[in-house]
Tab-separated table of C-alpha atoms and ligand atoms in Angstrom:
chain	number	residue	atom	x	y	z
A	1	UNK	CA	13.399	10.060	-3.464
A	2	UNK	CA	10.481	12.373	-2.114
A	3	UNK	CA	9.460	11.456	1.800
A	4	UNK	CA	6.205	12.020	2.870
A	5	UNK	CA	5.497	13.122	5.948
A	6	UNK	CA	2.665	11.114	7.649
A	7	UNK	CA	2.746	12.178	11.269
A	8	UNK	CA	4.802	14.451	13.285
A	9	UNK	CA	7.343	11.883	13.494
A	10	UNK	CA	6.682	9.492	10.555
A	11	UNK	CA	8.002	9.940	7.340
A	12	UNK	CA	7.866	7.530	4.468
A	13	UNK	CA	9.893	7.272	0.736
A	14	UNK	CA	6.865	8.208	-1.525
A	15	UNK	CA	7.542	5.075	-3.461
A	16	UNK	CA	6.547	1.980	-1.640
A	17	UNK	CA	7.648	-1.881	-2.152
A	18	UNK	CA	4.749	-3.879	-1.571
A	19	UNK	CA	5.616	-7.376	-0.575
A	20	UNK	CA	1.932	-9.396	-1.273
A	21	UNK	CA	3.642	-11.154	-3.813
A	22	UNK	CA	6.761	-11.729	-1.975
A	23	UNK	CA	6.391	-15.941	-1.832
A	24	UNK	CA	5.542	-15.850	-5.631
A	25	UNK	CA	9.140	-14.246	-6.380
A	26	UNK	CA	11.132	-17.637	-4.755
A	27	UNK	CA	13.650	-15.470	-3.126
A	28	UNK	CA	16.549	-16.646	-0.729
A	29	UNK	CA	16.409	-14.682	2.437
A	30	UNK	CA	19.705	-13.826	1.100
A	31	UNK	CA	18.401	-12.392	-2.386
A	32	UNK	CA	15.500	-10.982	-0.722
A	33	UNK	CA	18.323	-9.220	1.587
A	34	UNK	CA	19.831	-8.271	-1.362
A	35	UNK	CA	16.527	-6.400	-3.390
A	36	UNK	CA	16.122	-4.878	-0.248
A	37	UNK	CA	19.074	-3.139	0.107
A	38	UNK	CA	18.609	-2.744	-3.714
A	39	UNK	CA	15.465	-0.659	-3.312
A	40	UNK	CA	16.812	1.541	-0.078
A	41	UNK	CA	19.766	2.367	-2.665
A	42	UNK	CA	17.271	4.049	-5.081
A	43	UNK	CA	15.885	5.551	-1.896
A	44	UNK	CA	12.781	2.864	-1.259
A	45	UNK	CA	12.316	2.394	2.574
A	46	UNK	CA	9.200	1.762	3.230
A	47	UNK	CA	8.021	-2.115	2.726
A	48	UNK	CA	3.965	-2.471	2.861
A	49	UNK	CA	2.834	-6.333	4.576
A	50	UNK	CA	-0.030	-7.695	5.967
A	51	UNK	CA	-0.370	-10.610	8.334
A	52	UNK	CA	-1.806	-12.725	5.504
A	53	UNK	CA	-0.318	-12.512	2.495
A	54	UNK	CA	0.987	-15.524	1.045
A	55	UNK	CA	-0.785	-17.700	3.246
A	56	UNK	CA	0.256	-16.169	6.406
A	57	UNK	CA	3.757	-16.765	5.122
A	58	UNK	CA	5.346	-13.596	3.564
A	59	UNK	CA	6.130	-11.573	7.068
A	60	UNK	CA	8.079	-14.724	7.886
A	61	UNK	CA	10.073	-14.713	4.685
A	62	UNK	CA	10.642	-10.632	5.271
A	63	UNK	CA	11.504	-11.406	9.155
A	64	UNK	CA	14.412	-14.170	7.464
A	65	UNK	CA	15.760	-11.684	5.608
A	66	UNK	CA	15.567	-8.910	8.152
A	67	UNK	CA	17.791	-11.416	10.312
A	68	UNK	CA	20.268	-11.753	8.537
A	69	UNK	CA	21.227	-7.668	9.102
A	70	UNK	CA	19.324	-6.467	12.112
A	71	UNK	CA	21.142	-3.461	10.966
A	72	UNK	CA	18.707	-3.003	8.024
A	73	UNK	CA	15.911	-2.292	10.872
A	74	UNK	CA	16.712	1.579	11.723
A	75	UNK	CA	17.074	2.734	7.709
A	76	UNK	CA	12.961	1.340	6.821
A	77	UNK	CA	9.358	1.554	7.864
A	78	UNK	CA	7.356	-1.678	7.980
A	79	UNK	CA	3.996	-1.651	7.302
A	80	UNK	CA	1.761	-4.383	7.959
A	81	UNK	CA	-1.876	-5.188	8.376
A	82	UNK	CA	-4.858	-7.324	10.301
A	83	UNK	CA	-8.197	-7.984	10.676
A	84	UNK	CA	-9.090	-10.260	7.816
A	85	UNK	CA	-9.223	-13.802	8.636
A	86	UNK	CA	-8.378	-16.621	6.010
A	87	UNK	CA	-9.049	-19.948	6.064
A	88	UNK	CA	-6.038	-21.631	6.035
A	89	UNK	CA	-4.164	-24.507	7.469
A	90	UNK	CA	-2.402	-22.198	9.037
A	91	UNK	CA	-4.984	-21.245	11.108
A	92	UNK	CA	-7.225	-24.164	11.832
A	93	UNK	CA	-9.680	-22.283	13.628
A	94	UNK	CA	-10.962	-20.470	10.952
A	95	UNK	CA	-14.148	-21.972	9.823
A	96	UNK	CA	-15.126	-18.983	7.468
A	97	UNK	CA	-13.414	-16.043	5.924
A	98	UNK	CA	-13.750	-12.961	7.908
A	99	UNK	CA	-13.026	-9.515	9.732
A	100	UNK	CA	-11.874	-9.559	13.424
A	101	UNK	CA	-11.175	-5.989	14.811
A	102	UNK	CA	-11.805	-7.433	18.562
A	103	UNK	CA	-8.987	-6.052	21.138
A	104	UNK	CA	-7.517	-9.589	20.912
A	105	UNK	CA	-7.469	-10.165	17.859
A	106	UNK	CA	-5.653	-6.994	16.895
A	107	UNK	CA	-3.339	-7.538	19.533
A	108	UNK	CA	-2.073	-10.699	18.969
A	109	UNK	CA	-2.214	-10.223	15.315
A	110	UNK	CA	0.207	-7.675	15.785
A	111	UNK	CA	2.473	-9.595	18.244
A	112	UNK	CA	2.545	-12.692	15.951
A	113	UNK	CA	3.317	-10.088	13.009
A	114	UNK	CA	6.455	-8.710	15.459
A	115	UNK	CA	7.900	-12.364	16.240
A	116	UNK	CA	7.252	-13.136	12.424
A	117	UNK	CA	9.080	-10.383	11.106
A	118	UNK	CA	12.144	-10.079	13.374
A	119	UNK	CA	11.214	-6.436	14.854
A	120	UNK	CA	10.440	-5.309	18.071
A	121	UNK	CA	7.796	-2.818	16.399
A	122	UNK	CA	5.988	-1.693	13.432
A	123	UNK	CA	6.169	1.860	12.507
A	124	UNK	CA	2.481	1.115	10.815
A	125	UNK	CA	-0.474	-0.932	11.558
A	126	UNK	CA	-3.722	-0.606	9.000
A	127	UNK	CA	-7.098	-2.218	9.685
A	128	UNK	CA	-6.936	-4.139	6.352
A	129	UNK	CA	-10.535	-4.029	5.561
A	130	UNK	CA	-13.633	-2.061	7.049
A	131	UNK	CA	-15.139	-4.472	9.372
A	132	UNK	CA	-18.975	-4.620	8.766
A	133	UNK	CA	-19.502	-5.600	12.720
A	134	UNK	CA	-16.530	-3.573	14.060
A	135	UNK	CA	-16.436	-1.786	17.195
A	136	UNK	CA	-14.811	0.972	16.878
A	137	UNK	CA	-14.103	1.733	20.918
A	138	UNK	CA	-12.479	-1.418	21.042
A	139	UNK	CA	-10.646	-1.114	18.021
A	140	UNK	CA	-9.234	1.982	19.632
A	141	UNK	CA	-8.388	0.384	22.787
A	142	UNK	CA	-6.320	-2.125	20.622
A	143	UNK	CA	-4.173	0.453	19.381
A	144	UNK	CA	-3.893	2.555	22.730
A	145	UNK	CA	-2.370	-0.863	24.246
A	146	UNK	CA	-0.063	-1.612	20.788
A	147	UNK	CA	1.410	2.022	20.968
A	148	UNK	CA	1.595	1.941	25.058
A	149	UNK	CA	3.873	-0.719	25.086
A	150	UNK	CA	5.722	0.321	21.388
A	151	UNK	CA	4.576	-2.481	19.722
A	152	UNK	CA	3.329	-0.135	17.242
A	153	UNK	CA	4.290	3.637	16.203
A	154	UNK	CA	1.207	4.585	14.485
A	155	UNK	CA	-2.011	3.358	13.049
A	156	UNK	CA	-3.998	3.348	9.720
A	157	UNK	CA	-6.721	1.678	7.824
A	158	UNK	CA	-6.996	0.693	4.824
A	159	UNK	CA	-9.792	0.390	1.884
A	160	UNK	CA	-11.867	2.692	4.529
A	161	UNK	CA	-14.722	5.089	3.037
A	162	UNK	CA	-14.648	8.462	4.518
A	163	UNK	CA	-17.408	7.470	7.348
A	164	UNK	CA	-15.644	4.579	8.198
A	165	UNK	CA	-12.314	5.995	8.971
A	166	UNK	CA	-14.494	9.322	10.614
A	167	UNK	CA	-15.984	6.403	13.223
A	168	UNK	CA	-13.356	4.726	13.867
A	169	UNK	CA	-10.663	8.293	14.106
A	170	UNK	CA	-13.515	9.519	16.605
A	171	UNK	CA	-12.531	7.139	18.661
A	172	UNK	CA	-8.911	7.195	18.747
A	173	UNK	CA	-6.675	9.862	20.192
A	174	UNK	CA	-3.880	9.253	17.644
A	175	UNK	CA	-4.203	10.071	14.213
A	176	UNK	CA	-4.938	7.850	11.396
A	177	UNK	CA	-1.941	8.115	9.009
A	178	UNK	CA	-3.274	7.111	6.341
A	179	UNK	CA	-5.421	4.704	4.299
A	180	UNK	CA	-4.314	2.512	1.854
A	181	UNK	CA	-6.824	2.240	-1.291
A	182	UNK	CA	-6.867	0.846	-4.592
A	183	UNK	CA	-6.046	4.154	-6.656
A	184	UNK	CA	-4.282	3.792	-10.605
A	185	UNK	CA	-5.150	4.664	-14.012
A	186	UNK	CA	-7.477	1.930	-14.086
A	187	UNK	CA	-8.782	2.511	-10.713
A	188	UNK	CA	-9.903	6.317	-10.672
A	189	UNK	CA	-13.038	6.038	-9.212
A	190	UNK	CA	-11.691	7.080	-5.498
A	191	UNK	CA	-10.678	10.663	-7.446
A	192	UNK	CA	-15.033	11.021	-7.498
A	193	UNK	CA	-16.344	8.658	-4.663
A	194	UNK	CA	-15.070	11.339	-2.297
A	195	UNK	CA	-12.147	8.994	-1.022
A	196	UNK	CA	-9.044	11.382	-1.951
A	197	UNK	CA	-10.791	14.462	-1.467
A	198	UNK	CA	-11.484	13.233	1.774
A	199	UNK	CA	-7.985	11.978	2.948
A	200	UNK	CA	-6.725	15.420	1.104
A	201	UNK	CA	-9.099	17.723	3.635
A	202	UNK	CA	-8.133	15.586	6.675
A	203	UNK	CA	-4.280	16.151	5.403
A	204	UNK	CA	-3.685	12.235	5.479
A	205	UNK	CA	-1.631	10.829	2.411
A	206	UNK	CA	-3.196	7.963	0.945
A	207	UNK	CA	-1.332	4.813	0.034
A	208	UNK	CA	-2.359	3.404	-3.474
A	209	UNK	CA	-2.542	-0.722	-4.008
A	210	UNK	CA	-1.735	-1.987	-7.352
A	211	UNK	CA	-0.633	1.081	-9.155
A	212	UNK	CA	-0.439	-0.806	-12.173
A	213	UNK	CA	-3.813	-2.748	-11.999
A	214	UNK	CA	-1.908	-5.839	-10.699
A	215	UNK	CA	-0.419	-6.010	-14.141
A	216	UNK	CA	-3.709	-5.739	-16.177
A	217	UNK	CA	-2.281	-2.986	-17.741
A	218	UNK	CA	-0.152	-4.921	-19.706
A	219	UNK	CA	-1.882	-8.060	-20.014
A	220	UNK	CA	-5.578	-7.010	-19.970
A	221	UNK	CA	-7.473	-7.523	-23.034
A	222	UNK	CA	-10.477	-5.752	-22.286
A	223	UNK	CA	-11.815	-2.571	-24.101
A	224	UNK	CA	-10.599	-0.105	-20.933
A	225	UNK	CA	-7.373	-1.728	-20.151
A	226	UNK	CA	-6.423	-1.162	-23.863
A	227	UNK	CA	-7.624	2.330	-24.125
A	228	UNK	CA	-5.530	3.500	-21.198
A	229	UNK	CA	-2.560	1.351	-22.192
A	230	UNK	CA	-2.380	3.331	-25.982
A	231	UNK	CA	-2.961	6.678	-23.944
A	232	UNK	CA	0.362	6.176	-21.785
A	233	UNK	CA	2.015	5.418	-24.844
A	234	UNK	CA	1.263	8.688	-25.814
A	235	UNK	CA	1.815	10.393	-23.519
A	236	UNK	CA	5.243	8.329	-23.075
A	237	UNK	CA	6.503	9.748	-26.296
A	238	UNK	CA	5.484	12.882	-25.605
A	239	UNK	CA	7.224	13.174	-22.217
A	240	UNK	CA	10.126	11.011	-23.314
A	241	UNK	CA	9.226	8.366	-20.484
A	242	UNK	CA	11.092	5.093	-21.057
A	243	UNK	CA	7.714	2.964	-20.639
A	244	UNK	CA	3.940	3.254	-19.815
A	245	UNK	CA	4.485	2.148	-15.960
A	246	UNK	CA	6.514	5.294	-15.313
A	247	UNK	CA	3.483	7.098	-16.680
A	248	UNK	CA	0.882	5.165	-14.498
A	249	UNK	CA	3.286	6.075	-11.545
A	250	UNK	CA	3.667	9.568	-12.041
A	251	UNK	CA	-0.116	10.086	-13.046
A	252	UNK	CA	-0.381	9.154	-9.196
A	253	UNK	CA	2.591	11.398	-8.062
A	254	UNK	CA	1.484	14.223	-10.025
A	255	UNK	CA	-1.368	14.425	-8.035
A	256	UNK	CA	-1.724	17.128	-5.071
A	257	UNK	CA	-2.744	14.406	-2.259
A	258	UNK	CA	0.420	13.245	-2.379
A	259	UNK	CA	-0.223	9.552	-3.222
A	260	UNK	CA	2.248	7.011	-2.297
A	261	UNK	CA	2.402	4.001	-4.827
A	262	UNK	CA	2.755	0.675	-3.624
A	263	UNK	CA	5.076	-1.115	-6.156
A	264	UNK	CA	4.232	-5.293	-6.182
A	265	UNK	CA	6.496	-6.649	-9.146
A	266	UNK	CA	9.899	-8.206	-7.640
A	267	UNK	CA	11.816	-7.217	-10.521
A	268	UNK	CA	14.065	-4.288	-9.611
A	269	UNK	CA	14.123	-2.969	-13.424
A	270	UNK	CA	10.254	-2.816	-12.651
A	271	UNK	CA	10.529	-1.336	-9.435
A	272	UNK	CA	13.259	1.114	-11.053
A	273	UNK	CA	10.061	2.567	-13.673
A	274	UNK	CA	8.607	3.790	-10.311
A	275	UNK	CA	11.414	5.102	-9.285
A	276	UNK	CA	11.779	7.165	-12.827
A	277	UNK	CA	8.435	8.393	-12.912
A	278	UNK	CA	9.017	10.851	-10.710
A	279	UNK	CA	11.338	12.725	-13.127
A	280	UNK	CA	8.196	13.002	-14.833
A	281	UNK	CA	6.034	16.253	-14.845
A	282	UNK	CA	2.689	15.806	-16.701
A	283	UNK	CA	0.149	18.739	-17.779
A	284	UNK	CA	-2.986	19.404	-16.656
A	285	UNK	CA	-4.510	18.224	-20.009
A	286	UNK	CA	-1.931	15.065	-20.373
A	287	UNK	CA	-3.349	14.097	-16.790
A	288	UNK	CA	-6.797	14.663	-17.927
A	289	UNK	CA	-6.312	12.612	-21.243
A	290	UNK	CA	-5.533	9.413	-19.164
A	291	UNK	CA	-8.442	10.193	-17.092
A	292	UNK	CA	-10.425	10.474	-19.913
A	293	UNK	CA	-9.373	7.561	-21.623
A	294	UNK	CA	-9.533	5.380	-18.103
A	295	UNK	CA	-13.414	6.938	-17.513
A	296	UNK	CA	-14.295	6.030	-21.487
A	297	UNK	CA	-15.628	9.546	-21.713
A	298	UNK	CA	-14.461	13.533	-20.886
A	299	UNK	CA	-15.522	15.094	-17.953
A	300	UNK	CA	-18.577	16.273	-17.494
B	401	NAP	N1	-4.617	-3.037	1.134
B	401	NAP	C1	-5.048	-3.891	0.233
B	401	NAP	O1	-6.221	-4.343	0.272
B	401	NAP	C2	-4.125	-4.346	-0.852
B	401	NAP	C3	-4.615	-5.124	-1.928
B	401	NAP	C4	-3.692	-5.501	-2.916
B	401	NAP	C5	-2.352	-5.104	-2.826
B	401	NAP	N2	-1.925	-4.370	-1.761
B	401	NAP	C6	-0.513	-3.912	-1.654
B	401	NAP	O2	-0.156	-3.279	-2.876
B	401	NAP	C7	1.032	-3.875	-3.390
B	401	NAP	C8	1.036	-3.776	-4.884
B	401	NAP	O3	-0.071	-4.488	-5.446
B	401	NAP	P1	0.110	-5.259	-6.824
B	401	NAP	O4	1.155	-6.291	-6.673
B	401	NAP	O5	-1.220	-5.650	-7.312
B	401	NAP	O6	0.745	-4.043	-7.690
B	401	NAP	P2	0.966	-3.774	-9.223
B	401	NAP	O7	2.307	-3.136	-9.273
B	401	NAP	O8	-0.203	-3.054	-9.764
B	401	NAP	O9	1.009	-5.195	-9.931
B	401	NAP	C9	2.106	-6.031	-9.826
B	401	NAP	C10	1.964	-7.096	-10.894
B	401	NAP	O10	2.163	-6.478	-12.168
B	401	NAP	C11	3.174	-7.181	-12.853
B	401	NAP	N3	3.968	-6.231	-13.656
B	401	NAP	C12	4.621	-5.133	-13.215
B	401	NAP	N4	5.284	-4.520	-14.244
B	401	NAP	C13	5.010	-5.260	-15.341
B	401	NAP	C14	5.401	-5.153	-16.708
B	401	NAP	N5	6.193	-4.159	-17.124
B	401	NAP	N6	4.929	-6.092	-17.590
B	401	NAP	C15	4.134	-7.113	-17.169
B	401	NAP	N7	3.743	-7.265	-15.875
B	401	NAP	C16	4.172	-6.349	-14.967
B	401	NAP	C17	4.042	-7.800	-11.779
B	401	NAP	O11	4.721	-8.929	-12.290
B	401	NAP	P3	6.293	-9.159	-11.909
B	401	NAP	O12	6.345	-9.457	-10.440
B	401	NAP	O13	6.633	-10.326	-12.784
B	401	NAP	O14	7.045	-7.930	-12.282
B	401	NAP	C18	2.999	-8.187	-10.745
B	401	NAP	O15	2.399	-9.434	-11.055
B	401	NAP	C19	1.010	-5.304	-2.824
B	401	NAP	O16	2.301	-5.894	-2.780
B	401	NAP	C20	0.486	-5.052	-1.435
B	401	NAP	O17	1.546	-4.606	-0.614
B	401	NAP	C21	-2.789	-3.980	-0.790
């Protein structure tokens, strides 16, 4: 498996296990133990959270596994994220849905994500969503304190556009490592908003969220998901791939920016097509002909 480096001393596998739907897969601690170990086999060992996902629930699920081999804790990098707020049970003070990038919140975020998961520190920490009344001087003090006392190695941000992650990496001394966006072959719009070229001139790798659509390329009916899903089928035959998910993957690692796909299904014969894809070296015009398909037109 391909690292990537991210910072000076930060490197993650270029394929990514993305644990959203972690509560939805009804795994033991023990089998979740067990995938785990399953995906740092095939050379998987970076696992992508976020403070809410599941309900709040998921880091605690990871952080039951994680316990039950402490071990585990030097071979991965844990991701995780804050700065949405749900309203949940779980938090009864929520009385609407929305961003907190405060100092305190970001802190204790972060500390309740630590205790959650079972670690002493988090090699990553992404600002989950542009906040529309963030601060970003305070948002910088938050991670100055996280990293001072190693809570957390390094920071990131994630569905950022380029002037939102310029604002806030003005004000931080560290650099952003990377940010996490929704990038697949029905998602190509960051390749022309100026997202990726962005990340690409800054030398940040970006991390891509539901590489496969969340599925919708298999069970989406409408006109695009259908066009791109007979183009990979091409292109499968023509590059021998096993199945079209190992051509959505390596669409994204055939690209130059050096896109790191976030894998959500909890299957490991699923995860495994990731894994495969990168085996697979596309041409310029095969990568164009899913773009072209995915746009509903060719290039200009
Ligand atoms: N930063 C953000 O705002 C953000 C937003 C969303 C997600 N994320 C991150 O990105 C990760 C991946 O997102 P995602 O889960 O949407 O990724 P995805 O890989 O695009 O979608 C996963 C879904 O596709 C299904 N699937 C996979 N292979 C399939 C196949 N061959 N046939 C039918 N269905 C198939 C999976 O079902 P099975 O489980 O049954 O295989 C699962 O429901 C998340 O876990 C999270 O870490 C971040």
């Amino acid at each position: 498996m391909k690292k990537i480096q991210l910072a000076e001393d930060l490197q993650f596998s270029q394929i990514i296990h993305g644990h959203w739907r972690l509560a939805e897969w009804n795994l033991s601690p023990e089998e979740l133990l067990s995938l785990m170990e399953r995906c740092i086999e095939a050379g998987i060992t970076t696992f992508d959270h976020a403070d809410i996902y599941g309900n709040y629930m998921c880091e605690e699920l990871f952080g039951q596994a994680l316990k039950l081999k402490p071990s585990l804790r030097d071979k991965i990098q844990i991701v995780t994220k804050c700065g949405i707020k749900l309203v949940s049970e779980k938090r009864p003070s929520h009385t609407i849905k929305s961003y907190d990038t405060s100092k305190e919140h970001i802190i204790s975020s972060a500390e309740n994500s630590l205790q959650k998961m079972n670690t002493d520190y988090v090699d990553v920490l992404l600002i989950h969503r542009p906040d529309p009344f963030m601060d970003p001087v305070e948002t910088a003090e938050a991670f100055r304190t996280l990293r001072k006392d190693g809570k957390v190695r390094h920071f990131g941000v994630s569905n950022f556009s380029p002037a939102q992650m310029e604002m806030l990496q003005r004000e931080f001394d560290g650099p952003l490592v990377t940010n996490q966006i929704e990038l697949s072959v029905l998602h190509e719009q960051p390749f022309f908003d100026g997202t990726v070229n962005h990340l690409q001139k800054e030398k940040v790798k970006p991390m891509a969220w539901s590489p496969l659509a969340g599925g919708r390329l298999f069970k989406g009916e409408d006109e695009k998901s259908q066009k791109v899903k007979r183009a990979l089928e091409k292109i499968a035959e023509e590059t021998e791939a096993s199945s079209i998910d190992v051509v959505a993957y390596a669409w994204l690692l055939n690209h130059p920016a050096q896109i790191m796909p976030i894998v959500g299904s909890g299957k490991m014969e699923r995860i495994q097509s990731a894994v495969d894809a990168a085996n697979i070296t596309l041409s310029r015009e095969q990568w164009f002909y899913i773009l072209q398909e995915s746009m509903g037109k060719d290039v200009d």
